[in-house]
PDB file of C-alpha atoms in Angstrom:
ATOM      1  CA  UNK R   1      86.955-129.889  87.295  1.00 93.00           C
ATOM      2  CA  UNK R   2      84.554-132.455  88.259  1.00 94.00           C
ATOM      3  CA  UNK R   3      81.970-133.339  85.222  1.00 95.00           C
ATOM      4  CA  UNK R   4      79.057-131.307  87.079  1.00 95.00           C
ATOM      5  CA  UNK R   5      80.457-128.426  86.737  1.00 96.00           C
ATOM      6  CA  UNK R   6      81.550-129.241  83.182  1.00 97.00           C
ATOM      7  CA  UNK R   7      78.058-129.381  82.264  1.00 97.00           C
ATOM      8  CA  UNK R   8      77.481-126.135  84.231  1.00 96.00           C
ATOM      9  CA  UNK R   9      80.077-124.333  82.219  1.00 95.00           C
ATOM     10  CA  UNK R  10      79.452-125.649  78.839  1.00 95.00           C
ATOM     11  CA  UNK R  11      75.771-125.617  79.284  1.00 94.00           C
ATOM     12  CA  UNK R  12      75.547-129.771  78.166  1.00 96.00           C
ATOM     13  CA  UNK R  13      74.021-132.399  80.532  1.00 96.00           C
ATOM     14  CA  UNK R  14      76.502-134.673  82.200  1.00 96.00           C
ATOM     15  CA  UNK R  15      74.313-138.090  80.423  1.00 96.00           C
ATOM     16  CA  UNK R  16      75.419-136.446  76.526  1.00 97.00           C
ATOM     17  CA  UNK R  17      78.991-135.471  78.275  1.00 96.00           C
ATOM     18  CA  UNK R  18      79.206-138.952  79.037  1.00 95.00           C
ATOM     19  CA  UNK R  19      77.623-140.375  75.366  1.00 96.00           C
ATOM     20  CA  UNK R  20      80.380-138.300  73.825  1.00 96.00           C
ATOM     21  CA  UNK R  21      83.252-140.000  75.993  1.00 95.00           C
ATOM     22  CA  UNK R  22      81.812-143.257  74.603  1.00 94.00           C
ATOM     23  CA  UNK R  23      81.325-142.382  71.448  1.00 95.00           C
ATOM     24  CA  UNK R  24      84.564-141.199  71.561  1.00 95.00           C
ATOM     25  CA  UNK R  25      84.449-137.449  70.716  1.00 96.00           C
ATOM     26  CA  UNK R  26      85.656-136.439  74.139  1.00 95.00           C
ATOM     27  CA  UNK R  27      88.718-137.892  75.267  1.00 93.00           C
ATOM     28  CA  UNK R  28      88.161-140.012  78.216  1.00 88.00           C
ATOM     29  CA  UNK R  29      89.280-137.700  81.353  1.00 90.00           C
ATOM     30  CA  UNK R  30      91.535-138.798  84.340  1.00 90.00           C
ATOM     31  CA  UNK R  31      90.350-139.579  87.550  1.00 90.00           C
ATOM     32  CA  UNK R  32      90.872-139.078  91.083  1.00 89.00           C
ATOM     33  CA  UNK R  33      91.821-141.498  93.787  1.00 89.00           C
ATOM     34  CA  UNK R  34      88.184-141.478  94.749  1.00 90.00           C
ATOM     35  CA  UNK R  35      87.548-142.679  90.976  1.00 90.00           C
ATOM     36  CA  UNK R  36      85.758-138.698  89.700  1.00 90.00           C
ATOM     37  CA  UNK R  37      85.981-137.861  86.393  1.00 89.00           C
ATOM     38  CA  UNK R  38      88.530-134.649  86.054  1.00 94.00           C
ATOM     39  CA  UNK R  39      88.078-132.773  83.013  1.00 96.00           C
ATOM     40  CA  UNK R  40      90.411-130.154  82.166  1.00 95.00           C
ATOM     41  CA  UNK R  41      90.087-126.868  80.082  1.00 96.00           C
ATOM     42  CA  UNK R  42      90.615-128.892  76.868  1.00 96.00           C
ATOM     43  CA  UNK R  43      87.340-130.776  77.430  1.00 97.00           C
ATOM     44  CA  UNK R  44      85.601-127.612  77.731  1.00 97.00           C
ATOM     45  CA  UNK R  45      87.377-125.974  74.419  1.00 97.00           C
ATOM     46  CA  UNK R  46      85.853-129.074  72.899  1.00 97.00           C
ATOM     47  CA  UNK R  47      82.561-129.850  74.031  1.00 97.00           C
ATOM     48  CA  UNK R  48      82.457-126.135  72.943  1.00 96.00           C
ATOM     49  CA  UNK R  49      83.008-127.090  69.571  1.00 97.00           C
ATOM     50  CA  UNK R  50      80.767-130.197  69.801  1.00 97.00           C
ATOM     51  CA  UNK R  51      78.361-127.919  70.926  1.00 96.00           C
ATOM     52  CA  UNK R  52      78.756-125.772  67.994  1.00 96.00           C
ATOM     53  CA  UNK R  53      78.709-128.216  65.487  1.00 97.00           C
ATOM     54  CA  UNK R  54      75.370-129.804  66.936  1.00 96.00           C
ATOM     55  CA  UNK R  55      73.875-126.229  66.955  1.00 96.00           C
ATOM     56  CA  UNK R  56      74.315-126.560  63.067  1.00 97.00           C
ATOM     57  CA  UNK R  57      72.865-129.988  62.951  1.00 95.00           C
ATOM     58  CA  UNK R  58      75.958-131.874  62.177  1.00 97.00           C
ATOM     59  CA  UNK R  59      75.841-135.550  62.549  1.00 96.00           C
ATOM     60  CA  UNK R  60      78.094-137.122  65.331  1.00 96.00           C
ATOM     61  CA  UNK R  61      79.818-138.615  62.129  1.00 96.00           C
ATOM     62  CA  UNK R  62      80.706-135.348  60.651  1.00 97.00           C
ATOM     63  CA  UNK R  63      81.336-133.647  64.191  1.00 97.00           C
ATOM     64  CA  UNK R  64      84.189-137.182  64.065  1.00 97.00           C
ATOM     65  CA  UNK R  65      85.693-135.942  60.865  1.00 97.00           C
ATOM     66  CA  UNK R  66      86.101-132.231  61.709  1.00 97.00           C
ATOM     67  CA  UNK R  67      87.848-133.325  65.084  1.00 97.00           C
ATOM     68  CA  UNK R  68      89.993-135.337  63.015  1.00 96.00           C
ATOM     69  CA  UNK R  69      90.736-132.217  61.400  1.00 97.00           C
ATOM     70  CA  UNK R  70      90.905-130.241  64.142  1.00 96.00           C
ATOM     71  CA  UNK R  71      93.420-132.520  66.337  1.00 95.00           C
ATOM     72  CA  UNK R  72      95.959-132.319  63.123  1.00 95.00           C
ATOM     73  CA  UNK R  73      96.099-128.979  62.437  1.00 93.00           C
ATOM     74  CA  UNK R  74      99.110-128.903  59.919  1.00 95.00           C
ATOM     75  CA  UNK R  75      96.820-131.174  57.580  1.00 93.00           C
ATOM     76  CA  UNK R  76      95.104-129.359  54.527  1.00 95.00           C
ATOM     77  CA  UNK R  77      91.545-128.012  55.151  1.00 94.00           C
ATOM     78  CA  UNK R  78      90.331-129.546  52.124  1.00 96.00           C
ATOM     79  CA  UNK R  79      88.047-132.274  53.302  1.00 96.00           C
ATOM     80  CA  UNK R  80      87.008-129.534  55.674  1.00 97.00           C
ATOM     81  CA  UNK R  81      85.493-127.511  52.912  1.00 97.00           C
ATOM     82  CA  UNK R  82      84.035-130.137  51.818  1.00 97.00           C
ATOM     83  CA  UNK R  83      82.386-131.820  54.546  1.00 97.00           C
ATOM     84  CA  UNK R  84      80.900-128.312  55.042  1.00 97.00           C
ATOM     85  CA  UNK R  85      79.780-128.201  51.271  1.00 97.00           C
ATOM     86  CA  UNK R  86      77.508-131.786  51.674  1.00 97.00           C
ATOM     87  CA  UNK R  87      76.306-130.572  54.686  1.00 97.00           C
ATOM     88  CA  UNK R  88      75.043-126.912  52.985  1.00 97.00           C
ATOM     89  CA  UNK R  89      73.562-129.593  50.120  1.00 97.00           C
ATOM     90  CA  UNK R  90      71.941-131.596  52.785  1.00 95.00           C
ATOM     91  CA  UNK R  91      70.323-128.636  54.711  1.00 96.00           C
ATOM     92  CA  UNK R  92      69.149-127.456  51.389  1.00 97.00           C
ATOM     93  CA  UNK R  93      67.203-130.795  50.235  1.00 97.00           C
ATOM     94  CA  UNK R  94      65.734-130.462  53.652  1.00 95.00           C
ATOM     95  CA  UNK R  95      64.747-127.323  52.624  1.00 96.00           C
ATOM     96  CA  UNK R  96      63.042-128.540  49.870  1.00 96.00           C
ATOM     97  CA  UNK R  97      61.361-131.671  51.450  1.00 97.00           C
ATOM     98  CA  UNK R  98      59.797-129.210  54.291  1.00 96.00           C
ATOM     99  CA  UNK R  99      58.552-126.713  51.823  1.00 97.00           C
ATOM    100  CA  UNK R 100      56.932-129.583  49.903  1.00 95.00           C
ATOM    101  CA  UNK R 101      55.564-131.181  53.512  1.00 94.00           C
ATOM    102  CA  UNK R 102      54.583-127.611  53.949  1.00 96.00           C
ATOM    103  CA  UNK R 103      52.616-127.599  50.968  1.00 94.00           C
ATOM    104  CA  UNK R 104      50.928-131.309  52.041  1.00 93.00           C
ATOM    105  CA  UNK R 105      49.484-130.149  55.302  1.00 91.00           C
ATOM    106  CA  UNK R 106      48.167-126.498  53.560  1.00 93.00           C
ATOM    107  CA  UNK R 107      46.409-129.098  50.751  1.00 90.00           C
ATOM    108  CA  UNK R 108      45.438-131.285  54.003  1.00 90.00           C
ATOM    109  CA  UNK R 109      44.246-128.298  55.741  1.00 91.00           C
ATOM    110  CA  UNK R 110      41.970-127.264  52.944  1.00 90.00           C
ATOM    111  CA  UNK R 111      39.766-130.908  53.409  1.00 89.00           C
ATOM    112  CA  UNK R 112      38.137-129.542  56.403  1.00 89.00           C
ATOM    113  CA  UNK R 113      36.744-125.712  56.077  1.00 84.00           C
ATOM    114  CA  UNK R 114      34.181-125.508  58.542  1.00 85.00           C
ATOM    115  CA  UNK R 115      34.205-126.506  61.947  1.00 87.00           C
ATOM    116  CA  UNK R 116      31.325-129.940  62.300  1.00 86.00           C
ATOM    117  CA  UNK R 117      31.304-133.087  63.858  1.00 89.00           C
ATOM    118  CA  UNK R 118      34.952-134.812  64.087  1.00 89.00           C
ATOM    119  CA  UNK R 119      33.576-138.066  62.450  1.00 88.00           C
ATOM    120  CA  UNK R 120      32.806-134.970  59.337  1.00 85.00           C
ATOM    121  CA  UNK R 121      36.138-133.228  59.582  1.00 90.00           C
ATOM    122  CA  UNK R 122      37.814-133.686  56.121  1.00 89.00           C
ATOM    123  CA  UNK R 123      41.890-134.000  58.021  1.00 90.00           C
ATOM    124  CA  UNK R 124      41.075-136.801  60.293  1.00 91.00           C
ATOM    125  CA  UNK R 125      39.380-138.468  57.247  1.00 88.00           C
ATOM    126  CA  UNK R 126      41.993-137.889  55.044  1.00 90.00           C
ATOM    127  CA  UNK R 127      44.506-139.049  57.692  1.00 90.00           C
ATOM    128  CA  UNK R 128      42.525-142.096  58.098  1.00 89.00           C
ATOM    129  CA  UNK R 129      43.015-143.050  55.167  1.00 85.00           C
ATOM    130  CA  UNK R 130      46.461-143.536  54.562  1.00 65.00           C
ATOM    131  CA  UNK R 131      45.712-146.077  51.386  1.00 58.00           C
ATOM    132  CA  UNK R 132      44.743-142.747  49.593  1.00 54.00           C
ATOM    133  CA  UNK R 133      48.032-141.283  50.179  1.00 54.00           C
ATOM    134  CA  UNK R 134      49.380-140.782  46.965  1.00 53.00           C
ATOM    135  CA  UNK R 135      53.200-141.919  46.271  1.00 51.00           C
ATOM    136  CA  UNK R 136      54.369-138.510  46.284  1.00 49.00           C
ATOM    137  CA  UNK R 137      52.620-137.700  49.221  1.00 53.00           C
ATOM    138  CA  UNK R 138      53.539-141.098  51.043  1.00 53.00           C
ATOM    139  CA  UNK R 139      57.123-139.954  49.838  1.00 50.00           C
ATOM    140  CA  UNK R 140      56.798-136.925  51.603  1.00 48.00           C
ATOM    141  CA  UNK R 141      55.260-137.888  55.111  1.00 47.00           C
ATOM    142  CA  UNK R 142      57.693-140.632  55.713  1.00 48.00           C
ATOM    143  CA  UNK R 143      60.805-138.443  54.381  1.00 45.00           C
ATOM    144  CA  UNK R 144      60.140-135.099  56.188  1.00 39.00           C
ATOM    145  CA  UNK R 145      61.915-135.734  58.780  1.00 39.00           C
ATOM    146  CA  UNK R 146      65.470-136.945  57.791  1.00 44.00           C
ATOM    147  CA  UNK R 147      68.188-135.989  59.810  1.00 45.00           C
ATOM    148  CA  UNK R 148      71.075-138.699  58.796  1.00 44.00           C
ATOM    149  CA  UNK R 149      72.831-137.866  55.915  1.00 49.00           C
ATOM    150  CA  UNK R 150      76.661-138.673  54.207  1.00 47.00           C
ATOM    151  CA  UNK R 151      79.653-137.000  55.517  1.00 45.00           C
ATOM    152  CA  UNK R 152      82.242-136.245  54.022  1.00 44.00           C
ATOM    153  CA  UNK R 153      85.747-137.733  54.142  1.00 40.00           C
TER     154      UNK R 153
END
């Protein structure tokens, strides 16, 4: 099958089909005389399991390591388990860090009580000045959004 309809039947754009080839996740697929792309069933199977993977915010890295894994299947499951183990202790620090960012914009939230004049409003004060920002709020703004974590090997 041609890489359009590929994406059709996986459900990912041909651009990130591509990215993965490059980045090496996908094999790189055959081509015709008139230089297409021909992907077989086995790209599907996998970009299926990309797919999945990305769906529980693995990292390209650890998506690498399972496929490692998954193309030697008489290897021990081990570093399987625990790939899967920092990831569970990665989603639950982010956890943490959200309900602590959630807890910053509540605090945030309670500077401006009454609707007034923007130049009044207690939030865009606050957020104007960012030299007030305590540490542990400073901490919390710039970390909340951390998506790149270890993998496991």
């Amino acid at each position: 099958m041609k890489i359009g309809e590929l994406a059709r039947i996986t459900g990912i754009q041909v651009e990130t089909i591509r990215y993965y080839e490059r980045e090496g996740l996908l094999p790189v697929a055959g081509r015709t005389e008139g230089n297409y792309r021909i992907y077989s069933e086995d790209h599907s199977e996998r970009l299926s399991f990309i797919r999945n993977c990305r769906k529980l915010d693995m990292t390209l890295d650890e998506i690498r390591v399972l496929l490692r894994f998954k193309d030697s299947p008489q290897e021990n499951c081990g570093g399987v388990n625990s790939l899967l183990d920092e990831h569970i202790r990665h989603v639950t620090d982010r956890i943490g860090e959200l309900r602590q960012l959630e807890q910053h914009l509540r605090e945030l939230r309670q500077t401006c009580n009454k609707t007034q004049e923007a130049a009044h409003c207690g939030i865009l004060n606050e957020l104007t000045q960012s030299n007030r920002v305590s540490e542990d709020r400073k901490h919390r703004i710039d970390g909340h959004v951390r998506n790149i974590h270890k993998t496991a090997v």
